[in-house]
CSV table of C-alpha atoms and ligand atoms in Angstrom, one decimal:
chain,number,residue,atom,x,y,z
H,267,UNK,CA,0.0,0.0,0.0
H,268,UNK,CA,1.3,3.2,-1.0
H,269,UNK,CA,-1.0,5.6,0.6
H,270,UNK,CA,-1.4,5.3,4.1
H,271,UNK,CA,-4.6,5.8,5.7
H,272,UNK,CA,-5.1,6.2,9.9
H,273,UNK,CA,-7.9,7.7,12.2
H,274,UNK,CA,-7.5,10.1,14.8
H,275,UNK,CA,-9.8,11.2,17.0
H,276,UNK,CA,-12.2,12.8,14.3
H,277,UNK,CA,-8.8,13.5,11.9
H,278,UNK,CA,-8.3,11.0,8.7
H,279,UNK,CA,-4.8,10.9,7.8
H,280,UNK,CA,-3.7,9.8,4.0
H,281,UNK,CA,-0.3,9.8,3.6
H,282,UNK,CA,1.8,9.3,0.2
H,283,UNK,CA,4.1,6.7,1.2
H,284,UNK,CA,6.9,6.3,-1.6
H,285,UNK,CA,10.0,8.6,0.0
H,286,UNK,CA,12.3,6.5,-1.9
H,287,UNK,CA,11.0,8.8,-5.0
H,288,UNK,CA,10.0,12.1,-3.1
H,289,UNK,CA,6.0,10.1,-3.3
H,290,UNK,CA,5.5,10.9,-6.4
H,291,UNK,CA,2.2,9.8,-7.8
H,292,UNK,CA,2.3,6.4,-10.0
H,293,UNK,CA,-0.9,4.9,-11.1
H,294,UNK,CA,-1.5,2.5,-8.5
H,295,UNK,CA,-1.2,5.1,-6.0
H,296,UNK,CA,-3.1,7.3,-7.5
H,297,UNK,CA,-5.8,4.5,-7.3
H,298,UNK,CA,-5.5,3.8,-4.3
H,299,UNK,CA,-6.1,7.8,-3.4
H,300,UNK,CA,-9.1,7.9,-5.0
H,301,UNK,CA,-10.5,4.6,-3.4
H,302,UNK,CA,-9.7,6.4,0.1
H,303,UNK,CA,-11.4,9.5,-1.1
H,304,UNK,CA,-14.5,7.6,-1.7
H,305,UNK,CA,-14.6,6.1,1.7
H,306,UNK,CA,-13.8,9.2,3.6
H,307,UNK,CA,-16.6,11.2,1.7
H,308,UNK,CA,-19.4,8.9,2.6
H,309,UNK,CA,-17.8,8.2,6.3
H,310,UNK,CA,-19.8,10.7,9.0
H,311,UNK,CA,-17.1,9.9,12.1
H,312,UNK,CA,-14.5,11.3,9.9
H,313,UNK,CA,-15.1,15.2,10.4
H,314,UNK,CA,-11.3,16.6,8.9
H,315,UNK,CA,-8.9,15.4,6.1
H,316,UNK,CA,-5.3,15.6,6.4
H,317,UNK,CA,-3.3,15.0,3.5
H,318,UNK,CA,0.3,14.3,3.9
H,319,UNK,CA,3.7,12.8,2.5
H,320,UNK,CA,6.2,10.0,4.1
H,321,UNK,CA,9.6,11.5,5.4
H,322,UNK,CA,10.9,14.8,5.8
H,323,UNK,CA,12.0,15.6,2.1
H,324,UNK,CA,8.9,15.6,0.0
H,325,UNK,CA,4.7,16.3,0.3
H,326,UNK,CA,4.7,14.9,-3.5
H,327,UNK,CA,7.1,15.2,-6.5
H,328,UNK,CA,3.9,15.4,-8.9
H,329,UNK,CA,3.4,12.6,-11.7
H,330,UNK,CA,5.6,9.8,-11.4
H,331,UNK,CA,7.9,10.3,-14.7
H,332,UNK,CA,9.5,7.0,-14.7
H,333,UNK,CA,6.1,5.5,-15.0
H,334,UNK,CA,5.5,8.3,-17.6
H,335,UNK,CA,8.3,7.4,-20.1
H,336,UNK,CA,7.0,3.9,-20.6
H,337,UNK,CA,3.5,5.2,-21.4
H,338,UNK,CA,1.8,5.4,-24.5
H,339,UNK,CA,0.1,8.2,-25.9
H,340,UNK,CA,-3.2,6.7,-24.9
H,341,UNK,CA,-2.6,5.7,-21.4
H,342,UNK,CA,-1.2,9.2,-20.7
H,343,UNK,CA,-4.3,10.9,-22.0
H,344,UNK,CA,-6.2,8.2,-19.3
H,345,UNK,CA,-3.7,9.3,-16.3
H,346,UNK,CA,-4.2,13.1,-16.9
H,347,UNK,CA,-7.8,11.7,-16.5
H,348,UNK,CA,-7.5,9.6,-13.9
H,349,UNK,CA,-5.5,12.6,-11.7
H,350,UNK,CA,-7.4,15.7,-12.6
H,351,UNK,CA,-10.9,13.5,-10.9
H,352,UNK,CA,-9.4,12.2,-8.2
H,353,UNK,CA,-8.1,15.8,-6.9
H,354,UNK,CA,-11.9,16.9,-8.0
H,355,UNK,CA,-12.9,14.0,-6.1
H,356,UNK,CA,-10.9,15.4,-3.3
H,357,UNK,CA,-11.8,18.9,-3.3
H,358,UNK,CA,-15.5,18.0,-3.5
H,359,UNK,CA,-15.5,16.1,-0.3
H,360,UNK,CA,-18.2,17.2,2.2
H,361,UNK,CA,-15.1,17.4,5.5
H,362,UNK,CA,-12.7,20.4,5.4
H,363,UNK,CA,-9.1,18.6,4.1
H,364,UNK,CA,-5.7,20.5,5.0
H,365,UNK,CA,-2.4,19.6,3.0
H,366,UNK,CA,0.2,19.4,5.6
H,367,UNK,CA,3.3,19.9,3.2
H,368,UNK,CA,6.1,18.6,4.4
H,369,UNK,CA,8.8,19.6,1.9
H,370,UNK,CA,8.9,19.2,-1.9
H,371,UNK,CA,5.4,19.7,-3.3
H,372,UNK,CA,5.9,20.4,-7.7
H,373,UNK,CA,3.9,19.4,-10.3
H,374,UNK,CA,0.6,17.4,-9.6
H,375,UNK,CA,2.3,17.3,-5.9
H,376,UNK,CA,1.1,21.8,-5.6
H,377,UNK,CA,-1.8,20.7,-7.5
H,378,UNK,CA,-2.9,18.2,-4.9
H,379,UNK,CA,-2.2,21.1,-1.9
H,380,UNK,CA,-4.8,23.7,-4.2
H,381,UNK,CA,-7.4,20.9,-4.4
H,382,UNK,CA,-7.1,20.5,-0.5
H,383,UNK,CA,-9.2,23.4,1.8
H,384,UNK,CA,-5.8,24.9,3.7
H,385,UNK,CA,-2.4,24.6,3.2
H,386,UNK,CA,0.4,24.6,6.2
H,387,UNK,CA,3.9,24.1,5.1
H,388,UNK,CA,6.9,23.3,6.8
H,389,UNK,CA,9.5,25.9,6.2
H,390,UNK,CA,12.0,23.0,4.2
H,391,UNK,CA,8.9,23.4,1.6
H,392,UNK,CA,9.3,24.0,-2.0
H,393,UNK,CA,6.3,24.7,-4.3
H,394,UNK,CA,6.1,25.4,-7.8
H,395,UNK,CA,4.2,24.1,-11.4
H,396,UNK,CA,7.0,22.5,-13.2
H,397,UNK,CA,5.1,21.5,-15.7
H,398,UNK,CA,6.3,23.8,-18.4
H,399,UNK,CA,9.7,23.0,-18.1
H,400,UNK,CA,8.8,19.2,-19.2
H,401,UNK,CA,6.8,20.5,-22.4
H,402,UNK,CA,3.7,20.1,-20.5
H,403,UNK,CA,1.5,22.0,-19.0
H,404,UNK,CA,-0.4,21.2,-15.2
H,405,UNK,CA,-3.2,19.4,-16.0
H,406,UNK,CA,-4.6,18.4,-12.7
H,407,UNK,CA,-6.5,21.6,-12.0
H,408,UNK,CA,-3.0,24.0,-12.0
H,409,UNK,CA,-4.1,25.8,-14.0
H,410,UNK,CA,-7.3,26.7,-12.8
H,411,UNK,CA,-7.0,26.1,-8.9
H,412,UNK,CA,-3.5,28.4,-8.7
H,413,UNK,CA,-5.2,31.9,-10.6
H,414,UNK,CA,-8.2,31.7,-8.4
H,415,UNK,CA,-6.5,31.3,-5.3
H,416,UNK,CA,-3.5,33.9,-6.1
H,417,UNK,CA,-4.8,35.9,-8.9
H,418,UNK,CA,-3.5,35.7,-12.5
H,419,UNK,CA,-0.6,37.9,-13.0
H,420,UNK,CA,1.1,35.7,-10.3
H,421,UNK,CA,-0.5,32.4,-11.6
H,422,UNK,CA,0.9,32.8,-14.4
H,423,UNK,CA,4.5,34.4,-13.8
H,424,UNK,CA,5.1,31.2,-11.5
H,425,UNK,CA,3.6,28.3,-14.3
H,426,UNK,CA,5.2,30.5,-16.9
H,427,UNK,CA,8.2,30.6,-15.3
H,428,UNK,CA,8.2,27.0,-13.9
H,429,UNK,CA,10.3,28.3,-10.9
H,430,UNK,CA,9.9,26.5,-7.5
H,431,UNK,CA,9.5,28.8,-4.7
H,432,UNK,CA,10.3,28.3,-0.9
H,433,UNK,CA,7.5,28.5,1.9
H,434,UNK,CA,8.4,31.6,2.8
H,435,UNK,CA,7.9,33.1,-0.8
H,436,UNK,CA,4.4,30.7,-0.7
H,437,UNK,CA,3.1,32.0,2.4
H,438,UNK,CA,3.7,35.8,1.0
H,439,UNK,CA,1.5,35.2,-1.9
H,440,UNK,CA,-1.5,33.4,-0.2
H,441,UNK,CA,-0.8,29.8,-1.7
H,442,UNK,CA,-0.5,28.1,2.0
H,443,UNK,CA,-1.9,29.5,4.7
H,444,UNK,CA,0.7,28.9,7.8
H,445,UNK,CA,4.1,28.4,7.6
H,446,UNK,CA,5.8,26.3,10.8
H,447,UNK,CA,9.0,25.0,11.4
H,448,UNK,CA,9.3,21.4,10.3
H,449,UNK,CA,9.0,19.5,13.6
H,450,UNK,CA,5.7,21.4,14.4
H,451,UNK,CA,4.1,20.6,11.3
H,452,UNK,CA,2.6,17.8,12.6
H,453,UNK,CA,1.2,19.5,15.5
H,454,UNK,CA,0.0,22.2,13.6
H,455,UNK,CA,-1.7,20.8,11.6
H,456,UNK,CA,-3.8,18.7,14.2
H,457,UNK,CA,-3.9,21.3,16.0
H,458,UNK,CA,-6.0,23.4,13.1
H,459,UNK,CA,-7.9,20.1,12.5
H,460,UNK,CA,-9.3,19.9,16.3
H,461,UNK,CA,-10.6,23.2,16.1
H,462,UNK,CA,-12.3,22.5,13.1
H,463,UNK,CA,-13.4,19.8,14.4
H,464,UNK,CA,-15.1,20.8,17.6
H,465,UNK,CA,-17.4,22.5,14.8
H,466,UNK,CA,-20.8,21.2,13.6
H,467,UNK,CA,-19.9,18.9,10.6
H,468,UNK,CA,-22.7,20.0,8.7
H,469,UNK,CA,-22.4,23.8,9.0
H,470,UNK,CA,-18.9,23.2,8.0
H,471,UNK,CA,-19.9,20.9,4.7
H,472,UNK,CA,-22.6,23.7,3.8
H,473,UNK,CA,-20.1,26.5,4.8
H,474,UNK,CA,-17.5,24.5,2.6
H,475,UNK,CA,-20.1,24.6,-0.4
H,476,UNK,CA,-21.4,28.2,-0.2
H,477,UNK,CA,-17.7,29.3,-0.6
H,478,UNK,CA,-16.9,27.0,-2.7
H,479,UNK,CA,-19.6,27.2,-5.3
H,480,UNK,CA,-20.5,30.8,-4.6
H,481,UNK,CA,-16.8,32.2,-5.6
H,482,UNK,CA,-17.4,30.8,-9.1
H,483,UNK,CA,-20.5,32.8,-9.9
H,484,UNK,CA,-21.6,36.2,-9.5
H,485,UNK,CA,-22.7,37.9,-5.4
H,486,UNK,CA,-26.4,37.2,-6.4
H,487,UNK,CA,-26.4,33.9,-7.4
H,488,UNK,CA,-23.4,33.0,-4.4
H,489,UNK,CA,-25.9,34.9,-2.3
H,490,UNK,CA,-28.4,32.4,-3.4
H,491,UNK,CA,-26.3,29.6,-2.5
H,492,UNK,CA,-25.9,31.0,0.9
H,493,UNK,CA,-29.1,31.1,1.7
H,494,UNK,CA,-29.9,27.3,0.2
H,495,UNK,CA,-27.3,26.4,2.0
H,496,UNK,CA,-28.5,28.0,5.2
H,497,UNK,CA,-31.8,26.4,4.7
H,498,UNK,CA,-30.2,22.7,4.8
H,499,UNK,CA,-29.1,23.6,8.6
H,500,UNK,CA,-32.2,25.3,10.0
H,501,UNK,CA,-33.8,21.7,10.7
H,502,UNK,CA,-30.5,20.3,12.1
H,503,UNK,CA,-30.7,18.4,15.9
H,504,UNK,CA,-27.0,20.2,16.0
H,505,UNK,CA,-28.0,23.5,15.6
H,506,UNK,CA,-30.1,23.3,18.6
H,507,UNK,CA,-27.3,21.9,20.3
H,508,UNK,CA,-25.3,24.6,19.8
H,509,UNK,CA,-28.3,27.1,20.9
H,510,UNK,CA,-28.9,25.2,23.9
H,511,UNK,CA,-24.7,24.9,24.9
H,512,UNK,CA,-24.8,28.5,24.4
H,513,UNK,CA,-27.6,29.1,27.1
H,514,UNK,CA,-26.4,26.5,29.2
H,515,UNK,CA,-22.4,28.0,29.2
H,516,UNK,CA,-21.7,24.5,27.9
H,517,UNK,CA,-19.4,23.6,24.8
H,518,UNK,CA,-21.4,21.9,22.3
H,519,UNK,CA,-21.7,18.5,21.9
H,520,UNK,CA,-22.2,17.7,18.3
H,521,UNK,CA,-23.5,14.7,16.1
H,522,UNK,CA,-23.3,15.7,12.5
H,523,UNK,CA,-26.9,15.4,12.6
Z,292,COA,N1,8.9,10.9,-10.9
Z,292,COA,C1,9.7,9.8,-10.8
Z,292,COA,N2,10.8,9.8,-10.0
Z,292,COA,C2,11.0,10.9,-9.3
Z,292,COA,C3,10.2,12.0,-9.3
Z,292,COA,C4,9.1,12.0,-10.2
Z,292,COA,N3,8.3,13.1,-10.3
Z,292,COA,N4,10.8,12.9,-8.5
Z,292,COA,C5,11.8,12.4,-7.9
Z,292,COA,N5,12.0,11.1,-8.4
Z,292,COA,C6,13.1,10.1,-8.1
Z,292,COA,C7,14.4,10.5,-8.7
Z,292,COA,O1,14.4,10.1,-10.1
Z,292,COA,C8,15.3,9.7,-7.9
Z,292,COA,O2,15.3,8.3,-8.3
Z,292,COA,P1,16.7,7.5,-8.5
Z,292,COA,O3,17.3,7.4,-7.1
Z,292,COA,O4,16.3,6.3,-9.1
Z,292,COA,O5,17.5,8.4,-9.4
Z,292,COA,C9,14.7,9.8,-6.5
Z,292,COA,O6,13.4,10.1,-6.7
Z,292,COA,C10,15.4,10.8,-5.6
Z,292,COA,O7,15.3,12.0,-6.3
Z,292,COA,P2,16.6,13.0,-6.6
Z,292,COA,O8,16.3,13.9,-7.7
Z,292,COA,O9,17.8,12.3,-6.6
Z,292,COA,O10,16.5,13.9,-5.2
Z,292,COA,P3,16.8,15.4,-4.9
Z,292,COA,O11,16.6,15.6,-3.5
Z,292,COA,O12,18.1,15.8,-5.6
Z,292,COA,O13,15.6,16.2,-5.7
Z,292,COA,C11,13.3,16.8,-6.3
Z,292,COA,C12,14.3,16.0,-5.3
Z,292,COA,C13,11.9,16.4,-5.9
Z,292,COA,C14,13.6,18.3,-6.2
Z,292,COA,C15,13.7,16.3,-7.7
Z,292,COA,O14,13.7,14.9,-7.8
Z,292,COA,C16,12.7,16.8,-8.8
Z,292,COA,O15,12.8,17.9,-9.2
Z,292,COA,N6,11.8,15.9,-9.2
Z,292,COA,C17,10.9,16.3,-10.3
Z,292,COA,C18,9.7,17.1,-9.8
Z,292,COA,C19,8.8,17.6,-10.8
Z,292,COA,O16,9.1,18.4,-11.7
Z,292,COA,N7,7.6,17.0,-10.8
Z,292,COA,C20,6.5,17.4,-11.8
Z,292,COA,C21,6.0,16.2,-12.5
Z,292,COA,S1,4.7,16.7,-13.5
């Protein structure tokens, strides 16, 4: 098994485990991610997503190129498929999921922090859309995910460019959120993933899909979305929980339901 999976407390961990090559993605492992995926999205104890690489050198060194060179025309048309759904697959899920990146994160390996919620980096972190270097371009959502979470001018300077940048340089243009120092990534990042937790799963799957749907269309129609969204929670046993641990000075217990 090449990705790891592991509960903790409310926390699903999936870790790329191939450090031998800086976990980059082959196509069994790739599989195997998107099997995960479709457990996790259908599993309610499972409140936050952390996705993670083996080892202290690399998050994920993108498409496996090894693999690559031996494919033909044909079955690399199917793994740009296969890659671009399974990070759609990811992003979609209904739990908040952080990329705790842990050192080299290029090709498909950035494109697989933008598809996660948050970002916290270790400060050994390198980022970047190699892709055009290799007379490609990013195909699993780079070039979409990176302009709407940085703008376009810098989108495209940096997949232009190709150029791997550190964390520092990441956190400065809003493509991770946190940057900690690499024996506290860990920590951090459960740390961020308990206080999500604590919160009332549904709010945070409707929250997760007002933002997430509503950036892509105009204030009106996100507005709209809002209040749908709003509307699925009214009738929820947890929002009367947290009504009721507010009168009663009580932290909230809640059930996801
Ligand atoms: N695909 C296949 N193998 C990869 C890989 C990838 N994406 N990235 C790293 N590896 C392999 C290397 O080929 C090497 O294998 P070897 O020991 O058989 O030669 C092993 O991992 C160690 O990598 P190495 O380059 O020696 O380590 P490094 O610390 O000097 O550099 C990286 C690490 C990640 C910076 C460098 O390997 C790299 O730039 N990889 C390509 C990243 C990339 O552009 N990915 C985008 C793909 S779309």
């Amino acid at each position: 098994m090449t990705i790891g999976y592991e509960r903790r407390g409310h926390s699903a961990f999936l870790t790329i485990r191939r450090p031998e090559v800086h976990n980059c993605l082959n196509t069994a492992t790739l599989l195997q991610l998107r099997e995960h995926i479709g457990r996790i999205a259908v599993d309610r104890e499972i409140r936050v997503v952390i996705v993670t690489g083996e080892g202290e050198k690399a998050f994920c060194a993108g498409a496996d190129l090894k693999e690559r060179s031996t494919m033909t025309d044909q079955q690399v048309r199917h793994f740009i498929r296969t890659i671009r759904d399974t990070f759609s697959e990811l992003e979609r899920l209904p739990q908040p999921v952080i990329a705790a990146i842990n050192g080299a994160a290029l090709g498909g390996g950035t494109e697989l922090a933008l598809a996660c919620d948050l970002r916290v980096a270790s400060e050994t972190a390198r980022l970047g859309l190699t892709e055009t270097a290799l007379g490609i371009i990013p195909g699993a959502g780079g070039t979409q995910r990176l302009p709407r979470l940085i703008g376009r001018a810098k989108a495209k300077e940096l997949i232009f460019t190709a150029r791997r940048i550190t964390a520092a340089e990441s956190l400065e243009i809003g493509l991770v959120n946190r940057v900690v120092p690499p024996d506290q990534l860990l920590q951090a990042v459960s740390h961020l993933a308990e206080e999500i937790a604590a919160n009332a799963p549904l709010a945070l799957a409707q929250a997760k899909h007002a933002i997430d749907c509503g950036v892509e269309v105009d204030l009106a129609s996100g507005l709209a979305i809002e209040s749908q969204a709003y509307q699925v929670l009214i009738p929820t046993k947890d929002r009367l929980e947290g009504l009721a641990a507010f009168r009663e000075k009580r932290p909230p217990i809640y059930r996801g339901e």
